[in-house]
Amino acid sequence: MDADLILILALAVLSSIALLRLVVAVRNSWDGDIEDIYEDAVIQRLVMFGVAVVALLAAWLLRGPIRALFSDIDGTLTTAGRIEAATYTALERLGDAGVPVVLVTGRPAGWGQAFMSVAGVAAVVTENGGVTWVREGKRLSRLYGVPANSLPEWRRRMLETYAEVAAKVPGARLSTDSKYREVDLAIDWNEEASLSAADADNVVAMIRKAGFTASRSSVHVNFGPPHFDKLSACVTVIRQVLKGDGND
């Protein structure tokens, strides 16, 4: 049998197994609250396994060397809210094998600086593209998604919008990690706070109406100036850090 066909069949079987186990795990975890399912460690592992299978299939389809790995953090590298030692080891091995790792997250710039210090990654995109940390020799430097001199005015307007949201949506408050953010802000709806998904979506709509970009993650509503996103920041990393073609 052709080797390519064997690989396709193997990936199809693995995907089917992962899907079946995911369905069973969801049924066992279901109690009427979809957010509880997202927090189930078994389901998180199955989703990560499924993503790995898809990544293998994509690598086979592309038929070329893996030049870099871009990865989210929460729910992708984390298990039950933390990054396990085996995951750090895998990141180190990728770097040693000549595959640069770039982390892409909605978490604050302060987290990105910490990741650059403790993990062997090439760059960290934080705040959904608002702040990107890169290495310049032994130094760490930041690339902003908006001009740095515009940040004070943006922050003033964002805080005004937050005050309006907090007055209209009971329980809406800034995330505890907002103090470490430089470009965007985050309203906690499901990390330490307990807003409904409907309330979080209402917050997103209110913020967008005020002229900001806004998106709901599994824990926060992130919002900021409407001039950047994760994709544009990743393209910048490809061009400036990896010296590649941003059109790849």
CSV table of C-alpha atoms in Angstrom, one decimal:
chain,number,residue,atom,x,y,z
A,1,MET,CA,0.0,0.0,0.0
A,2,ASP,CA,1.2,3.5,-0.8
A,3,ALA,CA,2.9,5.2,2.2
A,4,ASP,CA,0.9,8.4,1.7
A,5,LEU,CA,-2.3,6.5,1.8
A,6,ILE,CA,-1.2,4.7,5.0
A,7,LEU,CA,-0.5,8.0,6.6
A,8,ILE,CA,-3.8,9.5,5.6
A,9,LEU,CA,-5.7,6.4,7.0
A,10,ALA,CA,-3.7,6.6,10.2
A,11,LEU,CA,-4.5,10.2,10.7
A,12,ALA,CA,-8.2,9.5,9.9
A,13,VAL,CA,-8.3,6.8,12.5
A,14,LEU,CA,-6.6,8.9,15.2
A,15,SER,CA,-9.0,11.8,14.4
A,16,SER,CA,-12.0,9.5,14.7
A,17,ILE,CA,-10.8,8.1,18.0
A,18,ALA,CA,-10.2,11.6,19.4
A,19,LEU,CA,-13.7,12.7,18.2
A,20,LEU,CA,-15.4,9.7,19.8
A,21,ARG,CA,-13.6,10.2,23.1
A,22,LEU,CA,-14.4,13.9,23.0
A,23,VAL,CA,-18.1,13.2,22.5
A,24,VAL,CA,-18.1,10.7,25.4
A,25,ALA,CA,-16.2,13.2,27.7
A,26,VAL,CA,-18.6,16.0,26.8
A,27,ARG,CA,-21.6,13.8,27.6
A,28,ASN,CA,-20.1,12.8,30.9
A,29,SER,CA,-19.3,16.4,31.8
A,30,TRP,CA,-22.5,18.0,30.6
A,31,ASP,CA,-24.6,19.5,33.4
A,32,GLY,CA,-26.3,22.2,31.4
A,33,ASP,CA,-23.4,24.8,31.7
A,34,ILE,CA,-21.2,24.9,28.6
A,35,GLU,CA,-18.5,26.8,30.4
A,36,ASP,CA,-17.9,23.9,32.8
A,37,ILE,CA,-17.1,21.7,29.8
A,38,TYR,CA,-14.3,24.1,28.7
A,39,GLU,CA,-12.6,23.6,32.1
A,40,ASP,CA,-12.7,19.8,32.0
A,41,ALA,CA,-9.0,18.6,32.0
A,42,VAL,CA,-9.9,15.4,30.0
A,43,ILE,CA,-11.6,17.4,27.3
A,44,GLN,CA,-8.8,19.9,27.2
A,45,ARG,CA,-6.3,17.0,26.5
A,46,LEU,CA,-8.5,15.5,23.8
A,47,VAL,CA,-8.8,18.9,22.1
A,48,MET,CA,-5.0,19.3,22.2
A,49,PHE,CA,-4.7,15.8,20.8
A,50,GLY,CA,-7.1,16.6,18.0
A,51,VAL,CA,-5.1,19.8,17.2
A,52,ALA,CA,-1.9,17.8,17.1
A,53,VAL,CA,-3.5,15.4,14.6
A,54,VAL,CA,-4.7,18.2,12.4
A,55,ALA,CA,-1.2,19.8,12.6
A,56,LEU,CA,0.4,16.6,11.4
A,57,LEU,CA,-2.1,16.4,8.5
A,58,ALA,CA,-1.3,20.0,7.6
A,59,ALA,CA,2.4,19.3,7.7
A,60,TRP,CA,1.9,16.4,5.4
A,61,LEU,CA,-0.2,18.4,3.0
A,62,LEU,CA,2.3,21.2,2.9
A,63,ARG,CA,5.1,18.7,2.2
A,64,GLY,CA,7.8,21.1,3.4
A,65,PRO,CA,10.0,21.7,6.5
A,66,ILE,CA,8.4,23.2,9.6
A,67,ARG,CA,9.9,26.6,9.7
A,68,ALA,CA,8.2,27.9,12.9
A,69,LEU,CA,5.5,27.0,15.4
A,70,PHE,CA,2.9,29.6,16.4
A,71,SER,CA,0.8,28.6,19.4
A,72,ASP,CA,-1.8,30.0,21.7
A,73,ILE,CA,-1.3,29.6,25.5
A,74,ASP,CA,-4.6,29.3,27.4
A,75,GLY,CA,-6.3,26.0,26.6
A,76,THR,CA,-3.6,25.1,24.1
A,77,LEU,CA,-0.4,24.8,26.0
A,78,THR,CA,-2.1,24.8,29.4
A,79,THR,CA,-3.7,21.8,31.2
A,80,ALA,CA,-6.2,22.7,33.9
A,81,GLY,CA,-4.9,26.3,33.9
A,82,ARG,CA,-1.2,25.6,34.0
A,83,ILE,CA,1.7,24.7,31.7
A,84,GLU,CA,3.1,21.3,32.6
A,85,ALA,CA,6.8,20.5,32.8
A,86,ALA,CA,6.5,18.2,29.7
A,87,THR,CA,5.2,21.1,27.7
A,88,TYR,CA,8.2,23.3,28.6
A,89,THR,CA,10.5,20.4,27.7
A,90,ALA,CA,8.7,20.1,24.3
A,91,LEU,CA,9.2,23.8,23.6
A,92,GLU,CA,12.9,23.6,24.5
A,93,ARG,CA,13.3,20.6,22.2
A,94,LEU,CA,11.6,22.4,19.3
A,95,GLY,CA,14.1,25.3,19.7
A,96,ASP,CA,17.0,22.9,19.9
A,97,ALA,CA,15.8,21.3,16.7
A,98,GLY,CA,15.9,24.7,14.9
A,99,VAL,CA,12.1,25.3,15.0
A,100,PRO,CA,11.4,28.8,16.4
A,101,VAL,CA,8.4,28.9,18.8
A,102,VAL,CA,6.2,32.0,18.9
A,103,LEU,CA,3.6,32.3,21.6
A,104,VAL,CA,0.4,34.2,20.7
A,105,THR,CA,-2.0,35.2,23.5
A,106,GLY,CA,-4.5,37.8,24.7
A,107,ARG,CA,-2.7,37.9,28.0
A,108,PRO,CA,-0.9,41.1,29.1
A,109,ALA,CA,2.5,42.4,28.0
A,110,GLY,CA,3.9,41.6,31.5
A,111,TRP,CA,3.2,37.9,31.0
A,112,GLY,CA,5.0,38.1,27.6
A,113,GLN,CA,8.2,39.5,29.2
A,114,ALA,CA,8.1,36.7,31.7
A,115,PHE,CA,7.7,34.0,29.1
A,116,MET,CA,10.6,35.4,27.1
A,117,SER,CA,12.7,35.1,30.3
A,118,VAL,CA,11.7,31.5,31.3
A,119,ALA,CA,11.1,29.8,28.0
A,120,GLY,CA,13.2,29.4,24.9
A,121,VAL,CA,10.8,31.1,22.5
A,122,ALA,CA,11.7,33.4,19.7
A,123,ALA,CA,8.9,35.9,20.3
A,124,VAL,CA,5.7,36.4,22.3
A,125,VAL,CA,2.6,38.2,20.8
A,126,THR,CA,0.6,39.6,23.7
A,127,GLU,CA,-2.6,41.6,24.2
A,128,ASN,CA,-4.0,40.1,20.9
A,129,GLY,CA,-1.3,41.8,18.9
A,130,GLY,CA,-1.0,45.0,20.9
A,131,VAL,CA,2.5,44.3,22.3
A,132,THR,CA,5.0,41.8,20.8
A,133,TRP,CA,8.2,40.9,22.6
A,134,VAL,CA,11.2,40.0,20.5
A,135,ARG,CA,14.9,39.4,21.2
A,136,GLU,CA,17.6,41.8,20.1
A,137,GLY,CA,20.8,40.1,21.1
A,138,LYS,CA,20.7,39.8,24.9
A,139,ARG,CA,18.0,42.5,25.2
A,140,LEU,CA,14.2,42.2,25.0
A,141,SER,CA,12.3,44.8,23.1
A,142,ARG,CA,8.7,45.5,22.3
A,143,LEU,CA,6.9,46.1,19.1
A,144,TYR,CA,3.6,48.0,19.5
A,145,GLY,CA,0.5,47.5,17.5
A,146,VAL,CA,-0.2,51.3,17.7
A,147,PRO,CA,2.2,54.3,18.0
A,148,ALA,CA,3.5,54.4,21.6
A,149,ASN,CA,2.9,58.1,21.9
A,150,SER,CA,-0.8,57.5,21.3
A,151,LEU,CA,-1.2,55.1,24.2
A,152,PRO,CA,-2.1,57.6,27.0
A,153,GLU,CA,-5.0,59.0,25.0
A,154,TRP,CA,-6.2,55.5,24.1
A,155,ARG,CA,-6.0,54.5,27.7
A,156,ARG,CA,-8.0,57.5,28.8
A,157,ARG,CA,-10.8,56.7,26.3
A,158,MET,CA,-10.8,53.0,27.2
A,159,LEU,CA,-11.2,53.7,30.9
A,160,GLU,CA,-14.1,56.0,30.1
A,161,THR,CA,-15.7,53.2,28.1
A,162,TYR,CA,-15.1,50.7,30.9
A,163,ALA,CA,-16.8,53.0,33.4
A,164,GLU,CA,-19.9,53.1,31.1
A,165,VAL,CA,-19.9,49.3,30.8
A,166,ALA,CA,-19.5,48.8,34.5
A,167,ALA,CA,-22.4,51.1,35.2
A,168,LYS,CA,-24.7,49.2,32.9
A,169,VAL,CA,-23.6,45.6,33.5
A,170,PRO,CA,-23.6,44.6,37.1
A,171,GLY,CA,-20.5,42.6,38.1
A,172,ALA,CA,-18.4,43.8,35.1
A,173,ARG,CA,-14.9,44.7,36.3
A,174,LEU,CA,-11.4,44.9,35.0
A,175,SER,CA,-9.3,41.7,35.1
A,176,THR,CA,-6.7,41.5,37.8
A,177,ASP,CA,-4.0,41.2,35.0
A,178,SER,CA,-5.1,44.6,33.5
A,179,LYS,CA,-2.5,46.4,35.6
A,180,TYR,CA,0.2,44.6,33.5
A,181,ARG,CA,-1.3,45.6,30.2
A,182,GLU,CA,0.1,48.4,28.0
A,183,VAL,CA,-2.2,48.6,25.0
A,184,ASP,CA,-5.5,46.8,25.6
A,185,LEU,CA,-7.6,46.2,28.7
A,186,ALA,CA,-9.6,43.2,29.8
A,187,ILE,CA,-12.9,42.8,31.5
A,188,ASP,CA,-13.2,39.7,33.5
A,189,TRP,CA,-16.3,37.7,32.9
A,190,ASN,CA,-15.3,34.1,33.6
A,191,GLU,CA,-11.9,33.9,35.4
A,192,GLU,CA,-12.5,35.4,38.8
A,193,ALA,CA,-15.8,37.0,38.0
A,194,SER,CA,-19.0,35.2,37.1
A,195,LEU,CA,-20.9,37.0,34.3
A,196,SER,CA,-23.1,35.0,31.9
A,197,ALA,CA,-22.0,34.5,28.3
A,198,ALA,CA,-24.9,36.7,27.3
A,199,ASP,CA,-23.6,39.5,29.5
A,200,ALA,CA,-20.1,39.1,28.1
A,201,ASP,CA,-21.5,39.3,24.6
A,202,ASN,CA,-23.4,42.5,25.6
A,203,VAL,CA,-20.2,44.0,26.9
A,204,VAL,CA,-18.5,43.2,23.5
A,205,ALA,CA,-21.3,44.9,21.6
A,206,MET,CA,-21.1,48.0,23.9
A,207,ILE,CA,-17.4,48.4,23.5
A,208,ARG,CA,-17.5,47.9,19.7
A,209,LYS,CA,-20.2,50.6,19.5
A,210,ALA,CA,-17.8,52.9,21.3
A,211,GLY,CA,-15.2,52.5,18.5
A,212,PHE,CA,-12.9,49.9,20.0
A,213,THR,CA,-12.0,46.4,18.9
A,214,ALA,CA,-13.4,43.8,21.3
A,215,SER,CA,-13.4,40.0,21.5
A,216,ARG,CA,-14.6,37.4,24.1
A,217,SER,CA,-12.2,34.7,25.2
A,218,SER,CA,-13.0,31.9,27.5
A,219,VAL,CA,-12.2,34.2,30.5
A,220,HIS,CA,-12.0,37.8,29.4
A,221,VAL,CA,-13.5,40.4,27.1
A,222,ASN,CA,-10.4,42.0,25.6
A,223,PHE,CA,-10.7,45.5,24.0
A,224,GLY,CA,-8.4,48.1,22.6
A,225,PRO,CA,-7.6,50.4,19.7
A,226,PRO,CA,-9.0,49.2,16.4
A,227,HIS,CA,-5.6,49.1,14.6
A,228,PHE,CA,-4.1,45.7,15.4
A,229,ASP,CA,-4.8,42.0,15.7
A,230,LYS,CA,-3.0,38.7,16.3
A,231,LEU,CA,-2.6,38.0,12.6
A,232,SER,CA,-0.9,41.3,11.8
A,233,ALA,CA,1.5,40.9,14.8
A,234,CYS,CA,2.4,37.3,13.6
A,235,VAL,CA,3.1,38.6,10.1
A,236,THR,CA,5.4,41.2,11.7
A,237,VAL,CA,7.2,38.4,13.6
A,238,ILE,CA,7.6,36.4,10.4
A,239,ARG,CA,9.2,39.3,8.6
A,240,GLN,CA,11.3,41.0,11.3
A,241,VAL,CA,12.3,38.0,13.6
A,242,LEU,CA,12.1,35.0,11.3
A,243,LYS,CA,13.2,36.9,8.2
A,244,GLY,CA,10.5,35.2,6.2
A,245,ASP,CA,7.8,36.2,3.7
A,246,GLY,CA,4.7,37.4,5.4
A,247,ASN,CA,2.6,36.0,2.6
A,248,ASP,CA,3.5,32.4,3.4
